[in-house]
């Protein structure tokens, strides 16, 4: 039964919030608003399936491997299809790209083509599914560059500073949707009683006082001198810095979400493990750019160690990058160490 003590005047649903945001832009047609609703709906459905993962036979790996050579979990496929199918027929999207597919996802011929481009990582951190740790969905929305016809690869290979909106859903102890369309970062928590996302974290700003640093220390032997020295600085070794505590899940959305709310820095530096991908593990288009957009609009900053991630124009769909993301001064400090030791 709904709690009658809830103050109805303070309840802002995601629908109302997105509509209010639209009012601020008189030129808005409502199309972006509807894409955000569609993604929120996808998030609700994926959340409902992930919470049942331990119960049903959808848990476990399929025999397929994705373009990154990783084992594809069944939940990845379900999340991937859910997002595609909720957006393929609406006439709002020109083309999509998913971390799970090597090539572009075109709108079926029977459906109208729209003016926006949607890139998504349907279920990030999926190697954590079996261990009940937080996982998430990341999305990035651009305006198409091409004039008409099906959307093109060039439409998808835009730098993060051309993003119109970006965000993520996190499936953890509660389900949250966090997004920005350029005016602040707003977080909504799914109320499972009413099946609606309610505004719980308006205008998120990354705290200036850092609490944690977040990195996979197991890779330290593969790091550059700059990444190693930066880590020592965070640990208070050879520095005046009060040591920060370490937190690392290995699920980007979970690690980023904590960094956004608690301050600090998450990083996945370039390493020497795989000479074919010297630039880092995370995907620029599906992971780094949208989260960098969120960090930027929450007062933070994201860098590949040398430059603002939002300024990098991808040259391929599945391009990887190193990343340092979080509280601005800490990320700038990382850039200093990289410049000093790795140039
Ligand atoms: P999976 O989706 O295969 O679990 O990969 C998750 C991820 O892309 C990202 O979410 C994490 O930040 C990162 O990989 C963790 O990588 P390590 O396991 O190498 O630390």
Coordinates of N, CA and C in Angstrom, one line a residue, residues 84-246:
X84 N 17.1 -1.8 -28.4 CA 16.9 -1.6 -29.8 C 15.5 -1.6 -30.2
X85 N 14.7 -2.6 -29.7 CA 13.3 -2.7 -30.1 C 12.4 -1.5 -29.6
X86 N 12.8 -1.0 -28.4 CA 12.0 0.2 -27.9 C 12.3 1.5 -28.7
X87 N 13.4 1.4 -29.5 CA 13.7 2.7 -30.2 C 13.7 2.5 -31.7
X88 N 13.5 1.3 -32.3 CA 13.7 1.1 -33.7 C 12.5 1.6 -34.5
X89 N 11.3 1.8 -33.9 CA 10.1 2.1 -34.7 C 9.5 3.4 -34.5
X90 N 10.1 4.2 -33.6 CA 9.5 5.5 -33.1 C 9.6 6.6 -34.1
X91 N 10.5 6.5 -35.1 CA 10.7 7.7 -36.0 C 11.6 8.8 -35.3
X92 N 12.2 8.4 -34.2 CA 13.0 9.5 -33.5 C 14.5 9.2 -33.8
X93 N 14.8 8.0 -34.1 CA 16.3 7.7 -34.2 C 16.6 7.4 -35.7
X94 N 17.8 7.9 -36.1 CA 18.3 7.7 -37.4 C 19.2 6.4 -37.5
X95 N 19.9 6.1 -36.5 CA 20.8 4.9 -36.4 C 21.2 4.7 -35.0
X96 N 21.5 3.4 -34.7 CA 22.0 3.1 -33.3 C 23.3 2.3 -33.5
X97 N 24.0 2.3 -32.3 CA 25.2 1.4 -32.3 C 25.2 0.9 -30.8
X98 N 25.6 -0.4 -30.7 CA 25.6 -1.0 -29.4 C 27.0 -1.6 -29.2
X99 N 27.4 -1.6 -27.9 CA 28.7 -2.2 -27.6 C 28.7 -3.7 -28.0
X100 N 27.6 -4.3 -28.0 CA 27.5 -5.7 -28.3 C 27.6 -6.1 -29.8
X101 N 27.5 -5.1 -30.7 CA 27.5 -5.3 -32.1 C 28.7 -4.7 -32.8
X102 N 29.3 -5.4 -33.8 CA 30.4 -4.8 -34.5 C 30.0 -3.6 -35.4
X103 N 28.9 -3.7 -36.0 CA 28.5 -2.7 -37.0 C 27.3 -1.9 -36.5
X104 N 27.0 -0.9 -37.3 CA 25.8 0.0 -37.0 C 24.5 -0.8 -36.9
X105 N 23.6 -0.4 -36.1 CA 22.3 -1.0 -36.1 C 21.3 0.0 -36.8
X106 N 20.9 -0.4 -38.0 CA 20.1 0.4 -38.8 C 18.6 0.3 -38.4
X107 N 17.9 1.3 -38.7 CA 16.4 1.3 -38.5 C 15.8 0.4 -39.6
X108 N 15.0 -0.6 -39.2 CA 14.4 -1.4 -40.2 C 13.6 -0.6 -41.3
X109 N 13.6 -1.1 -42.5 CA 13.1 -0.3 -43.6 C 11.6 0.1 -43.4
X110 N 10.9 -0.8 -42.7 CA 9.4 -0.5 -42.6 C 9.2 0.7 -41.6
X111 N 10.2 1.2 -40.9 CA 9.9 2.2 -39.9 C 10.6 3.6 -40.3
X112 N 10.0 4.7 -39.9 CA 10.5 6.0 -40.2 C 11.9 6.3 -39.6
X113 N 12.6 7.1 -40.2 CA 14.0 7.5 -39.8 C 13.9 8.8 -39.0
X114 N 14.6 8.9 -37.9 CA 14.5 10.2 -37.2 C 15.8 11.0 -37.2
X115 N 15.9 11.9 -36.3 CA 17.0 12.9 -36.4 C 18.1 12.7 -35.3
X116 N 17.9 11.7 -34.4 CA 18.8 11.5 -33.4 C 19.6 10.2 -33.6
X117 N 20.7 10.1 -32.9 CA 21.6 8.9 -33.0 C 21.8 8.4 -31.5
X118 N 21.6 7.1 -31.4 CA 21.7 6.5 -30.0 C 22.8 5.5 -30.0
X119 N 23.7 5.7 -29.1 CA 24.8 4.7 -28.8 C 24.6 4.2 -27.4
X120 N 24.8 2.9 -27.2 CA 24.5 2.4 -25.9 C 25.4 1.1 -25.6
X121 N 25.7 1.0 -24.3 CA 26.3 -0.2 -23.7 C 25.2 -0.8 -22.9
X122 N 24.6 -1.9 -23.4 CA 23.3 -2.3 -22.8 C 23.5 -2.9 -21.4
X123 N 24.5 -3.6 -21.1 CA 24.7 -4.1 -19.8 C 26.2 -4.1 -19.4
X124 N 26.6 -3.0 -18.9 CA 28.1 -2.9 -18.6 C 28.4 -3.5 -17.3
X125 N 29.5 -4.2 -17.2 CA 29.9 -4.8 -15.9 C 29.3 -6.2 -15.8
X126 N 29.0 -6.8 -17.0 CA 28.2 -8.0 -17.0 C 29.0 -9.2 -16.4
X127 N 30.3 -9.1 -16.3 CA 31.0 -10.2 -15.7 C 30.7 -10.2 -14.2
X128 N 30.1 -9.2 -13.7 CA 29.7 -9.2 -12.3 C 28.3 -9.8 -12.0
X129 N 27.6 -10.2 -13.0 CA 26.2 -10.6 -12.8 C 26.2 -11.8 -11.9
X130 N 27.1 -12.7 -12.0 CA 27.0 -13.9 -11.2 C 27.3 -13.7 -9.7
X131 N 27.9 -12.5 -9.5 CA 28.3 -12.2 -8.1 C 27.4 -11.1 -7.4
X132 N 26.3 -10.8 -8.1 CA 25.3 -9.9 -7.6 C 25.8 -8.5 -7.3
X133 N 26.8 -8.1 -8.0 CA 27.3 -6.7 -7.9 C 26.6 -5.8 -8.9
X134 N 26.7 -4.5 -8.6 CA 25.9 -3.5 -9.5 C 26.4 -3.6 -10.9
X135 N 25.4 -3.5 -11.8 CA 25.7 -3.4 -13.2 C 24.9 -2.2 -13.8
X136 N 25.1 -1.9 -15.1 CA 24.4 -0.7 -15.5 C 24.3 -0.7 -17.1
X137 N 23.5 0.3 -17.5 CA 23.3 0.6 -18.9 C 23.8 2.0 -19.1
X138 N 24.6 2.2 -20.2 CA 25.0 3.6 -20.5 C 24.5 4.0 -21.9
X139 N 24.0 5.3 -22.0 CA 23.5 5.7 -23.3 C 24.0 7.1 -23.6
X140 N 24.2 7.3 -24.9 CA 24.7 8.6 -25.5 C 23.8 9.0 -26.7
X141 N 23.3 10.2 -26.7 CA 22.4 10.7 -27.7 C 23.0 11.9 -28.4
X142 N 23.1 11.8 -29.8 CA 23.6 12.9 -30.6 C 22.5 13.3 -31.6
X143 N 22.7 14.5 -32.2 CA 21.9 14.8 -33.4 C 22.6 14.2 -34.6
X144 N 21.9 13.7 -35.5 CA 22.5 13.2 -36.7 C 23.2 14.4 -37.5
X145 N 24.3 14.1 -38.2 CA 24.9 15.1 -39.0 C 24.4 15.0 -40.5
X146 N 24.2 13.7 -40.9 CA 23.7 13.5 -42.3 C 22.3 14.1 -42.4
X147 N 21.9 14.5 -43.6 CA 20.7 15.2 -43.8 C 19.5 14.3 -43.9
X148 N 19.6 13.3 -44.7 CA 18.4 12.3 -44.8 C 18.9 10.9 -45.1
X149 N 17.9 10.0 -45.2 CA 18.3 8.6 -45.5 C 18.7 8.0 -44.1
X150 N 19.1 6.7 -44.2 CA 19.6 6.1 -43.0 C 20.8 6.8 -42.4
X151 N 20.9 6.7 -41.0 CA 22.0 7.3 -40.3 C 23.3 6.6 -40.8
X152 N 24.4 7.3 -40.6 CA 25.7 6.8 -41.1 C 26.7 6.6 -40.0
X153 N 27.8 6.0 -40.3 CA 28.9 5.9 -39.3 C 29.4 7.2 -38.8
X154 N 29.5 8.2 -39.7 CA 29.9 9.5 -39.3 C 29.0 10.1 -38.3
X155 N 27.7 9.8 -38.4 CA 26.7 10.3 -37.4 C 27.1 9.8 -36.0
X156 N 27.7 8.6 -36.0 CA 28.0 7.9 -34.7 C 29.4 8.3 -34.1
X157 N 30.2 8.8 -35.0 CA 31.6 9.1 -34.6 C 31.8 10.6 -34.3
X158 N 30.9 11.1 -33.4 CA 31.0 12.5 -33.0 C 31.7 12.6 -31.7
X159 N 32.4 13.7 -31.5 CA 33.1 13.8 -30.1 C 32.1 14.0 -29.1
X160 N 32.4 13.7 -27.8 CA 31.5 13.8 -26.7 C 31.0 15.2 -26.5
X161 N 31.7 16.3 -26.9 CA 31.2 17.6 -26.7 C 30.1 18.0 -27.7
X162 N 29.7 17.0 -28.6 CA 28.5 17.2 -29.4 C 27.3 16.5 -28.8
X163 N 27.5 15.8 -27.7 CA 26.3 15.1 -27.1 C 25.2 16.0 -26.8
X164 N 24.0 15.5 -27.1 CA 22.8 16.3 -26.7 C 22.3 15.8 -25.3
X165 N 22.5 14.6 -25.0 CA 22.1 14.0 -23.7 C 22.9 12.7 -23.5
X166 N 23.1 12.4 -22.3 CA 23.7 11.1 -21.9 C 23.3 10.7 -20.5
X167 N 23.5 9.5 -20.2 CA 23.2 9.0 -18.9 C 23.4 7.6 -18.7
X168 N 22.9 7.1 -17.6 CA 23.1 5.7 -17.3 C 22.0 5.2 -16.3
X169 N 21.7 3.9 -16.4 CA 20.9 3.3 -15.4 C 21.8 2.4 -14.6
X170 N 21.6 2.4 -13.3 CA 22.4 1.5 -12.4 C 21.5 0.5 -11.7
X171 N 21.8 -0.8 -11.9 CA 20.9 -1.8 -11.3 C 21.7 -2.3 -10.0
X172 N 21.4 -1.8 -8.9 CA 22.1 -2.1 -7.7 C 21.1 -2.4 -6.6
X173 N 21.5 -1.9 -5.4 CA 20.5 -2.1 -4.2 C 19.2 -1.4 -4.5
X174 N 19.3 -0.3 -5.3 CA 18.0 0.2 -6.0 C 18.4 0.4 -7.4
X175 N 17.4 0.7 -8.2 CA 17.7 1.0 -9.6 C 17.6 2.5 -9.8
X176 N 18.6 3.1 -10.4 CA 18.6 4.6 -10.6 C 18.9 4.9 -12.0
X177 N 18.3 6.0 -12.4 CA 18.6 6.6 -13.7 C 19.2 8.0 -13.5
X178 N 20.4 8.2 -14.1 CA 21.0 9.5 -13.9 C 21.2 10.0 -15.3
X179 N 20.9 11.3 -15.6 CA 21.0 11.8 -16.9 C 21.3 13.3 -16.9
X180 N 21.8 13.7 -18.0 CA 22.0 15.2 -18.2 C 21.6 15.5 -19.7
X181 N 20.9 16.6 -19.9 CA 20.7 17.0 -21.3 C 21.4 18.4 -21.4
X182 N 22.4 18.6 -20.6 CA 23.2 19.8 -20.7 C 22.9 20.8 -19.6
X183 N 21.8 20.7 -18.8 CA 21.6 21.6 -17.7 C 21.5 20.8 -16.4
X184 N 22.6 20.6 -15.9 CA 22.6 19.8 -14.6 C 22.6 18.3 -14.8
X185 N 22.9 17.6 -13.7 CA 22.8 16.2 -13.7 C 21.8 15.8 -12.7
X186 N 20.8 14.9 -13.1 CA 19.7 14.6 -12.2 C 19.6 13.1 -12.0
X187 N 19.3 12.7 -10.8 CA 19.2 11.3 -10.5 C 17.8 10.9 -10.0
X188 N 17.4 9.8 -10.5 CA 16.0 9.3 -10.2 C 16.1 7.9 -9.7
X189 N 15.3 7.6 -8.7 CA 15.4 6.2 -8.1 C 14.0 5.6 -8.5
X190 N 14.1 4.3 -8.9 CA 12.9 3.6 -9.3 C 12.2 3.1 -8.0
X191 N 10.9 3.6 -7.9 CA 10.1 3.1 -6.8 C 9.4 1.8 -7.3
X192 N 9.8 0.7 -6.8 CA 9.3 -0.6 -7.3 C 7.8 -0.7 -7.0
X193 N 7.3 0.0 -6.0 CA 5.9 -0.1 -5.6 C 5.0 0.5 -6.7
X194 N 5.4 1.6 -7.3 CA 4.6 2.2 -8.4 C 5.2 2.1 -9.7
X195 N 6.4 1.5 -9.8 CA 7.0 1.3 -11.1 C 7.4 2.6 -11.8
X196 N 7.8 3.6 -11.0 CA 8.1 4.9 -11.6 C 9.5 5.4 -11.1
X197 N 10.2 6.1 -11.9 CA 11.5 6.8 -11.5 C 11.1 8.1 -10.8
X198 N 11.5 8.3 -9.6 CA 11.2 9.6 -8.9 C 12.5 10.3 -8.6
X199 N 12.4 11.7 -8.7 CA 13.6 12.5 -8.6 C 14.1 12.4 -7.1
X200 N 15.3 11.9 -6.9 CA 15.9 11.8 -5.6 C 17.2 12.5 -5.5
X201 N 17.8 12.8 -6.6 CA 19.2 13.5 -6.6 C 19.2 14.6 -7.6
X202 N 18.5 15.7 -7.3 CA 18.5 16.9 -8.2 C 19.9 17.5 -8.3
X203 N 20.2 18.0 -9.4 CA 21.5 18.9 -9.6 C 22.7 18.3 -8.9
X204 N 23.1 17.1 -9.3 CA 24.2 16.4 -8.6 C 25.5 17.2 -9.0
X205 N 26.3 17.5 -8.0 CA 27.6 18.1 -8.2 C 28.6 17.1 -7.5
X206 N 29.7 16.9 -8.2 CA 30.8 16.0 -7.6 C 31.4 16.8 -6.4
X207 N 31.4 16.2 -5.2 CA 31.9 16.9 -4.0 C 33.4 17.2 -4.3
X208 N 33.8 18.4 -3.8 CA 35.2 18.8 -4.0 C 36.1 18.0 -3.1
X209 N 35.6 17.7 -1.9 CA 36.5 16.9 -1.0 C 36.4 15.4 -1.4
X210 N 37.5 14.9 -1.9 CA 37.5 13.5 -2.4 C 37.4 12.5 -1.2
X211 N 36.7 11.4 -1.5 CA 36.7 10.4 -0.5 C 37.4 9.1 -0.9
X212 N 37.3 8.7 -2.2 CA 37.9 7.5 -2.6 C 38.6 7.7 -3.9
X213 N 39.6 6.8 -4.2 CA 40.1 6.6 -5.5 C 39.7 5.2 -5.9
X214 N 39.6 5.0 -7.2 CA 39.1 3.7 -7.7 C 39.8 3.3 -9.0
X215 N 40.5 2.1 -8.8 CA 41.3 1.6 -10.0 C 41.6 0.2 -9.7
X216 N 41.9 -0.6 -10.8 CA 42.2 -2.0 -10.7 C 43.7 -2.1 -10.4
X217 N 44.0 -2.2 -9.1 CA 45.4 -2.3 -8.7 C 46.1 -3.5 -9.2
X218 N 45.4 -4.5 -9.6 CA 46.0 -5.7 -10.1 C 46.8 -5.5 -11.4
X219 N 46.5 -4.4 -12.0 CA 47.2 -4.1 -13.3 C 48.4 -3.2 -13.1
X220 N 48.8 -2.9 -11.8 CA 49.8 -1.9 -11.6 C 51.1 -2.2 -12.3
X221 N 51.5 -3.5 -12.4 CA 52.8 -3.8 -13.1 C 52.8 -3.4 -14.6
X222 N 51.6 -3.2 -15.1 CA 51.5 -2.8 -16.6 C 51.4 -1.3 -16.8
X223 N 51.2 -0.6 -15.7 CA 51.0 0.9 -15.9 C 52.3 1.6 -16.3
X224 N 52.0 2.8 -16.8 CA 53.1 3.8 -17.1 C 53.6 4.3 -15.7
X225 N 54.8 5.0 -15.8 CA 55.3 5.6 -14.6 C 54.4 6.7 -14.1
X226 N 53.8 7.4 -15.0 CA 52.9 8.5 -14.6 C 51.7 8.0 -13.8
X227 N 51.1 6.9 -14.3 CA 49.9 6.4 -13.6 C 50.3 5.8 -12.2
X228 N 51.5 5.2 -12.2 CA 52.0 4.7 -10.9 C 52.3 5.8 -9.9
X229 N 53.0 6.9 -10.4 CA 53.3 8.0 -9.5 C 52.0 8.7 -9.0
X230 N 51.0 8.8 -9.9 CA 49.7 9.5 -9.5 C 49.1 8.7 -8.4
X231 N 49.1 7.3 -8.5 CA 48.5 6.5 -7.5 C 49.3 6.6 -6.2
X232 N 50.6 6.7 -6.2 CA 51.3 6.9 -5.0 C 51.0 8.2 -4.4
X233 N 50.8 9.2 -5.2 CA 50.4 10.5 -4.7 C 49.0 10.4 -3.9
X234 N 48.1 9.7 -4.6 CA 46.7 9.5 -3.9 C 46.9 8.8 -2.6
X235 N 47.9 7.9 -2.6 CA 48.0 7.1 -1.3 C 48.8 7.8 -0.3
X236 N 49.3 9.1 -0.6 CA 50.0 9.8 0.4 C 51.5 9.4 0.4
X237 N 51.9 8.7 -0.6 CA 53.3 8.3 -0.6 C 54.1 9.4 -1.3
X238 N 55.2 9.8 -0.8 CA 56.0 11.0 -1.3 C 55.1 12.2 -1.6
X239 N 54.1 12.4 -0.8 CA 53.2 13.6 -1.0 C 52.6 14.1 0.3
X240 N 52.1 15.3 0.3 CA 51.4 15.8 1.5 C 50.0 15.4 1.5
X241 N 49.6 14.7 0.5 CA 48.2 14.3 0.3 C 47.7 13.4 1.4
X242 N 46.6 13.6 2.0 CA 46.0 12.7 3.0 C 45.6 11.5 2.2
X243 N 46.0 10.3 2.6 CA 45.7 9.1 1.8 C 44.2 8.9 1.6
X244 N 43.8 8.6 0.4 CA 42.4 8.3 0.1 C 42.2 6.8 0.3
X245 N 40.9 6.4 0.6 CA 40.6 5.0 0.6 C 40.3 4.5 -0.8
X246 N 40.5 3.2 -1.0 CA 40.3 2.6 -2.3 C 39.0 1.9 -2.3

